Coordinates of C-alpha atoms in Angstrom, one line a residue:
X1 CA 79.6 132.9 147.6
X2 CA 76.3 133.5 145.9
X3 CA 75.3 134.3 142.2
X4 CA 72.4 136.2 141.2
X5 CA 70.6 135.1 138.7
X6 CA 71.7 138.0 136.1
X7 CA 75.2 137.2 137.0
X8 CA 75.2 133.3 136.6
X9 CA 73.3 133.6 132.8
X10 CA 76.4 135.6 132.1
X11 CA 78.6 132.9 132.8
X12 CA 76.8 130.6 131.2
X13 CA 76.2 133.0 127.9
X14 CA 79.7 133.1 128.1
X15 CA 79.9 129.5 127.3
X16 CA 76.4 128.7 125.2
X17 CA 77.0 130.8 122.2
X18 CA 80.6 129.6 121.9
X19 CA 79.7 125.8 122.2
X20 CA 76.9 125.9 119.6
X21 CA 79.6 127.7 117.3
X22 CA 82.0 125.5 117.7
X23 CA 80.1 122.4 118.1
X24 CA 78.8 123.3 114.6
X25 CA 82.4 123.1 113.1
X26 CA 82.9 119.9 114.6
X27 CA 80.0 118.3 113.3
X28 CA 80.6 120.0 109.8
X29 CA 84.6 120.0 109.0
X30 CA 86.3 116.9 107.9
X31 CA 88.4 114.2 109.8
X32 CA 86.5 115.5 113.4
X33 CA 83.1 115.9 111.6
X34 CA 83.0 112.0 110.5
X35 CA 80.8 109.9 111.4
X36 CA 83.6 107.2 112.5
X37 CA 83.8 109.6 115.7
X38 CA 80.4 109.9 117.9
X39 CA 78.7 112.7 118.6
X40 CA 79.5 112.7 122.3
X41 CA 83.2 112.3 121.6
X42 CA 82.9 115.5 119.3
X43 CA 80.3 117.1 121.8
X44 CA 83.0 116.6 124.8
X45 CA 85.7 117.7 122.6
X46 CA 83.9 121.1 121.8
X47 CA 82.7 122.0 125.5
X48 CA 86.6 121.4 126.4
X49 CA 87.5 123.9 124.3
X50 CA 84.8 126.3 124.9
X51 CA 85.7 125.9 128.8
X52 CA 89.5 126.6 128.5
X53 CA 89.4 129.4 125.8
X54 CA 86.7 131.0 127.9
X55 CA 88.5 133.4 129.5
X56 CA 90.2 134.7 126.3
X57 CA 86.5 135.5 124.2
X58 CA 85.1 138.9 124.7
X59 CA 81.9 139.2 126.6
X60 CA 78.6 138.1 125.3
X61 CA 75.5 139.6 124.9
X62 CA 73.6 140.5 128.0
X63 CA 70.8 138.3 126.6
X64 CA 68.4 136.1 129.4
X65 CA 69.4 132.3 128.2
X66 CA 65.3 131.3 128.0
X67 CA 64.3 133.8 125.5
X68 CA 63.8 133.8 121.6
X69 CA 66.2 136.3 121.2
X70 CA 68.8 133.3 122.8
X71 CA 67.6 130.6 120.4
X72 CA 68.1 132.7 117.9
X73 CA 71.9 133.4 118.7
X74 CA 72.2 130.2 119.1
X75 CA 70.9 129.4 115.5
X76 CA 73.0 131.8 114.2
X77 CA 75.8 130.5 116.0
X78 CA 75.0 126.9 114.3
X79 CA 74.7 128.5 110.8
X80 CA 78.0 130.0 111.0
X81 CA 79.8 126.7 112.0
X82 CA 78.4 124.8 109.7
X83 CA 79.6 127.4 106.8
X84 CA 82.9 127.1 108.3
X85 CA 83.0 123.4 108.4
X86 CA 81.8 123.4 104.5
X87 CA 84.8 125.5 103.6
X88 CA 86.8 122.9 104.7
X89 CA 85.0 120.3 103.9
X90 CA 85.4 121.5 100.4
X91 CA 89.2 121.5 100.1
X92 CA 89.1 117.8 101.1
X93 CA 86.3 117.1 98.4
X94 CA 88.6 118.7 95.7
X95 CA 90.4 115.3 95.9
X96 CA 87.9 113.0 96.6
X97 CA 87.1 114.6 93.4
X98 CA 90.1 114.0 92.0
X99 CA 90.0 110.6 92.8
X100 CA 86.8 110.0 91.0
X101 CA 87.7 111.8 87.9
X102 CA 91.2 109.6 87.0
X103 CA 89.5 106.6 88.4
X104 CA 86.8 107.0 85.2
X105 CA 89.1 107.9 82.9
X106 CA 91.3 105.1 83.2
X107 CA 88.6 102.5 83.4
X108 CA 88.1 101.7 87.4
X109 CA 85.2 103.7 87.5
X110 CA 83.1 99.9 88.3
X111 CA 85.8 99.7 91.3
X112 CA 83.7 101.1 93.9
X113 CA 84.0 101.0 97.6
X114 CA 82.0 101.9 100.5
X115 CA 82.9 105.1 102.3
X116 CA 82.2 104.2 105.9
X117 CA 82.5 107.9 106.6
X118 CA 79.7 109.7 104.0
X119 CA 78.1 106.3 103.6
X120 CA 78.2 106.7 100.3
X121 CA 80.1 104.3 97.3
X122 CA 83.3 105.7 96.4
X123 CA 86.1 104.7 94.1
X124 CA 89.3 103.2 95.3
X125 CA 91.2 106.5 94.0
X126 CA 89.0 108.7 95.5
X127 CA 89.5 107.1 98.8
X128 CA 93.3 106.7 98.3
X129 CA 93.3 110.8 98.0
X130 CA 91.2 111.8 100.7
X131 CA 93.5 109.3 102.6
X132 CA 96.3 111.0 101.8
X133 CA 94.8 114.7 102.2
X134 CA 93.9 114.1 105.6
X135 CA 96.8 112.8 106.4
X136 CA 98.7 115.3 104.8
X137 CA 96.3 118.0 106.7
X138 CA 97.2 116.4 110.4
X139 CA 101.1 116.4 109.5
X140 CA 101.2 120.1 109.1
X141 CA 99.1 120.5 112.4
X142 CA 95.8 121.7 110.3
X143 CA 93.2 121.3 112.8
X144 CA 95.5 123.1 115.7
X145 CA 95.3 125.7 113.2
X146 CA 91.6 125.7 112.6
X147 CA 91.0 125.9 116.3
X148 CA 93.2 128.6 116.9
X149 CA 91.3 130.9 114.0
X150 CA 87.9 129.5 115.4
X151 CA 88.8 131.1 118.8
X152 CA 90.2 134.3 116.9
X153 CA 86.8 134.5 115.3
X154 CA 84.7 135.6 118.2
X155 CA 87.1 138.7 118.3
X156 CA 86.6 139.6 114.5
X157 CA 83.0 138.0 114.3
X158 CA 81.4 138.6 117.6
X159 CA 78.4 136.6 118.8
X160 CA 74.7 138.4 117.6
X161 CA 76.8 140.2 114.6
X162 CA 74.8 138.4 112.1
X163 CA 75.1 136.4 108.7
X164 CA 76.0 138.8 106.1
X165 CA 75.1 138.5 102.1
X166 CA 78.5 139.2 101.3
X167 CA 79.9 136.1 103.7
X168 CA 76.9 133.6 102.6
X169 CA 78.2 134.6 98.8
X170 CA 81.6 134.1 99.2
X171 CA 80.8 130.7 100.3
X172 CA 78.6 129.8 97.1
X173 CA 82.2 131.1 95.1
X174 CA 84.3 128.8 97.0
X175 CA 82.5 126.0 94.5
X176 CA 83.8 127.3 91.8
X177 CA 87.5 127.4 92.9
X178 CA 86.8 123.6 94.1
X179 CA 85.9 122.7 91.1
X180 CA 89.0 125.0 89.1
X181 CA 91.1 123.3 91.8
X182 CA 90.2 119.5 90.6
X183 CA 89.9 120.4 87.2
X184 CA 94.1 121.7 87.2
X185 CA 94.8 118.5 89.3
X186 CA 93.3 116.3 86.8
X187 CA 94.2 118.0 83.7
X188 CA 97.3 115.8 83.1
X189 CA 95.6 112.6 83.4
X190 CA 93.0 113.8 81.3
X191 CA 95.2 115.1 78.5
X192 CA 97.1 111.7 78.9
X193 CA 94.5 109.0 79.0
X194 CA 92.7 111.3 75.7
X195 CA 96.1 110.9 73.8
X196 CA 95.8 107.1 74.6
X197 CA 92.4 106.5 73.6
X198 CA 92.8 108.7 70.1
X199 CA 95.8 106.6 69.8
X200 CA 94.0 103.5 69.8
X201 CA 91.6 105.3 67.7
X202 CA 94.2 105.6 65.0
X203 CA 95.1 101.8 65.4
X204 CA 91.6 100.3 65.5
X205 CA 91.2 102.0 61.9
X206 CA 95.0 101.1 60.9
X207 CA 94.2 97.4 61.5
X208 CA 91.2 96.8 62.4
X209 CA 91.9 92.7 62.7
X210 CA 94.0 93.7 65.8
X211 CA 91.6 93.3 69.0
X212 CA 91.7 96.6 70.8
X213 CA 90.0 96.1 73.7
X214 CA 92.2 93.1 75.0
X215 CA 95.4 95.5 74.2
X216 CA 93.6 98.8 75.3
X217 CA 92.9 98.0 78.5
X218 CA 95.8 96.8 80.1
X219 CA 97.5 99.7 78.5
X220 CA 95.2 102.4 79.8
X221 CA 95.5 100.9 83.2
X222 CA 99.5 101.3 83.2
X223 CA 99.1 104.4 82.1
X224 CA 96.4 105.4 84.4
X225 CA 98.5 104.1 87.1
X226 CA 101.7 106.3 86.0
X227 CA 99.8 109.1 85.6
X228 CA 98.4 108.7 89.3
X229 CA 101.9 108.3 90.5
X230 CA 102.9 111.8 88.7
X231 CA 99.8 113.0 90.4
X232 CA 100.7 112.0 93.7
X233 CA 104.5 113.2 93.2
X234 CA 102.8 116.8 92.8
X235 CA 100.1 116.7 95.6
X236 CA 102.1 117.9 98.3
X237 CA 103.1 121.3 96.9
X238 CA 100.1 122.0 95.3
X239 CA 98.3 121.0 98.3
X240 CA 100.1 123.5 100.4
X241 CA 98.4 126.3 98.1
X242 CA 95.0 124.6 98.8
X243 CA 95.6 125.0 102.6
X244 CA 96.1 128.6 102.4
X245 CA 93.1 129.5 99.6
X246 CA 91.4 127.8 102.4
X247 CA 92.8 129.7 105.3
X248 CA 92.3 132.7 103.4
X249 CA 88.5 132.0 102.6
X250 CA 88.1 131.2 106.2
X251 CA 89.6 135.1 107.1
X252 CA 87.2 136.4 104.4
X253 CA 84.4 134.8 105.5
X254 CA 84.8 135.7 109.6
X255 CA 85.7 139.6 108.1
X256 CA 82.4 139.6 106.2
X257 CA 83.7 139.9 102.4
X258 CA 84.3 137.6 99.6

């Protein structure tokens, strides 16, 4: 059986614009996008998928493979993946985030670890939330459901549509709901250890022969540590409203809109 040359940069198109998409994600979104996997395990896993959901992506563009209109697809495609992988990669930093914030206010902010994953110093909360995100985010199949809207998107955002300002604004919004998001995670901690430390206010000026600081600590430690358990108690739900803000940013962002 013989291919013409117009016929077999079809079939190829047909799978070069979908793996520099997808690859993109990969690389960008969190728990696949670490570095603790390589790049060929990621690279493999993404030409897998590209092969097997083939068949279900609408035709490309007629577009000859060596050309600059090509590279520039395929630099479109990257851009788009790696916005998508951010999105994600934002509902995960919301509690790393979270981590970091109770860790300084209830004095183990000098309890740093390295995060083999970011390579980056981390505290021990931090890590002990992202922990239990990802995990939380594999239990309720998340990253079967991320593929599945990554395949839906070439139907709603076909290849060669284009970055839109809309889509590339929406994205610079989702900050500010990561940031909301931490700040109403955190808020009882904070409330908590600030009722604590005006409390020891009250005593240090009360009796100021009594030694605070070898009373203060320990105390704001336990009551760091209770308030991190009533934190954790709450996660779940709350995190399963986080999951679909982030679902729903990822369908705004394929329509085009904020």
């Amino acid at each position: 059986m013989a291919f013409t040359f117009t016929e077999l940069s079809a079939l190829l198109g047909q799978l070069w614009w979908p793996f520099f998409r997808i690859g993109a994600v990969f690389i960008s979104m969190p728990f696949l996008g670490d570095a603790l996997i390589p790049v060929w395990v990621r690279s493999l896993l993404a030409l897998s998928i590209v092969v097997i959901s083939a068949p279900l992506m609408p035709a490309m563009p007629e577009v000859e493979l060596f050309s600059l209109t090509s590279l520039f697809l395929a630099f479109e495609q990257a851009i788009w993946g790696m916005m998508f992988g951010l999105i994600l990669h934002l509902l995960f930093t919301i509690f790393t985030m979270l981590g970091q914030i109770v860790s300084l206010q209830m004095g183990l902010g000098m309890a740093m670890m390295n995060d083999p994953v970011n390579g980056l110093s981390v505290a021990i909360l931090g890590r002990v939330f992202l922990l239990f995100s990802t995990l939380l985010f594999l239990a309720l199949e998340g990253h079967l459901l991320v593929i599945d809207i990554l395949i839906q998107s070439f139907v709603i955002w076909p290849v060669g549509s284009g970055l839109s300002l809309l889509s590339i604004q929406g994205v610079i919004n989702i900050f500010g709901w990561m940031f909301t998001s931490v700040l109403a995670l955190a808020l009882p901690a904070i409330v908590s250890m600030l009722l604590a430390n005006l409390s020891f206010g009250v005593m240090n000026r009360a009796a100021p022969a009594l030694n605070i600081y070898a009373l203060g600590f320990p105390m704001t430690m336990l009551l760091g540590l209770f308030s991190v358990l009533i934190s954790i108690s709450g996660v779940p739900s709350r995190y399963t409203i986080l999951v679909h803000d982030a679902l729903q940013y990822l369908h705004r962002f394929m329509m085009g809109g904020v």
